[in-house]
Amino acid sequence: MLVVMQAHATEEQVRAVCRKIESLGYRAHPMPGAQRTAVCVTGNRGEVEAGTLEEMAGVQELIRVSKPYKLVSRDFKEENTVITFPGTDAAIGGPGLAIIAGPCAIESREQAFAAAERVSRAGAQFFRGGAYKPRTSPYSFQGLGEQGLQIMAELRDKFGMKIVTEAIDNESLELVEQYADVVQIGARNMQNFSLLKRAGRCRKPVMVKRGMSATLEEFLMAAEYVMSEGNYNVILCERGVRTFADHTRNTLDLSVVPAVQRLSHLPIVVDPSHGTGKRNKVTPLSRAAIAVGADGLLVEVHPEPDQALSDGMQSLYPDQFDELMTQVRQIAPVVGRTVAATSTRETAAVVSS
Ligand code: PEP
Ligand code: MN
């Protein structure tokens, strides 16, 4: 249920409504909007016992929510969610596109720094790299663990990029949340409900990747799990789904972008690297993702893709990423978006070191 407050309701009236909801044994999620505040009620098994809520000062109306998701929905919050990072101009969901780039896995300090230097120079404000890798084979490279996180923390200081990295279980999440700026929940864990709830209790924004065969509703419900625990900074990521097609690793479902945007206020970025699995398809689908209205891209870039310990086939050479960014810069204004300028910060750092 949604408790819609009157436009002029005071903060004290909103707090009183939240206290009332909690006294009934439910959880209250107040969400201020441009027009009015709505308070979402969760934790109810059946219909919410509205009690005297409707009569309370400042309450405009009670709306029953028939959809299985509530907090992710535009019914709860009409305006787009914009995730900001204090002290920087990086954002996800605003007019500026969020470009997240870097290798699949952190393999060494040299490899990570070489990748960061190039993607930062090309204008990426977010660096991605896995320290914990969910691999299909137990014999494949599993990631450097905390050492990988430490390397990324160093990168953040040197290049000023925000770090996006995956947590694969509750244990790794403990560490990832200390080092990362955005915690990634991978496709294989999109329905790991205990991990999603744990992510909902962490203080960092969470990026949820779409499960390999998840429907739109299942995708949104995964985000709902995170939000239901009180973390409202959630980013969705389309990364392709399994189909009969075998010319790509997955089928990138770009139609999910406008479908999500219609139902949800959450930002959605597109990952054409895992979405296609083929280097030569990453740039064309990046162009398409921006054109379709995605809030950003997640792209794998490796200084030496042929030597990569994971996902080399889909990793761009740094020069290819430069070209991708040039193209994205041309398309962005057509759909009313901007892209951060190319950076000279690392050049300055190199010169002064
Ligand atoms: C990744 O981002 O490196 C990754 C493992 O992605 P996904 O969970 O989408 O397969
Ligand atoms: Mn990968």
Tab-separated table of N, CA, C and O and ligand atoms in Angstrom, residues 104 128 133 274 300 310-311 314, ligand 2:
chain	number	residue	atom	x	y	z
A	104	CYS	N	37.553	-7.535	-17.256
A	104	CYS	CA	36.635	-8.456	-16.587
A	104	CYS	C	37.147	-8.688	-15.171
A	104	CYS	O	36.425	-8.505	-14.196
A	128	ARG	N	35.554	-0.622	-13.742
A	128	ARG	CA	35.073	-1.933	-13.317
A	128	ARG	C	36.213	-2.944	-13.334
A	128	ARG	O	37.158	-2.838	-14.128
A	133	LYS	N	35.419	-13.622	-8.943
A	133	LYS	CA	34.834	-13.977	-10.234
A	133	LYS	C	33.978	-15.235	-10.133
A	133	LYS	O	34.472	-16.294	-9.715
A	274	HIS	N	29.160	-8.641	-22.045
A	274	HIS	CA	28.572	-9.944	-21.738
A	274	HIS	C	27.341	-10.189	-22.612
A	274	HIS	O	26.985	-11.318	-22.899
A	300	GLU	N	33.804	-4.067	-21.125
A	300	GLU	CA	35.075	-4.677	-20.731
A	300	GLU	C	36.192	-4.232	-21.683
A	300	GLU	O	36.064	-4.353	-22.907
A	310	SER	N	40.129	-13.848	-18.179
A	310	SER	CA	38.701	-14.130	-18.370
A	310	SER	C	38.115	-13.145	-19.372
A	310	SER	O	38.535	-11.984	-19.433
A	311	ASP	N	37.172	-13.647	-20.156
A	311	ASP	CA	36.408	-12.831	-21.104
A	311	ASP	C	37.249	-12.015	-22.105
A	311	ASP	O	36.835	-10.920	-22.528
A	314	GLN	N	35.614	-10.928	-25.558
A	314	GLN	CA	34.655	-9.816	-25.610
A	314	GLN	C	35.273	-8.501	-25.126
A	314	GLN	O	34.587	-7.478	-25.093
B	2	MN	MN	33.364	-10.606	-17.586
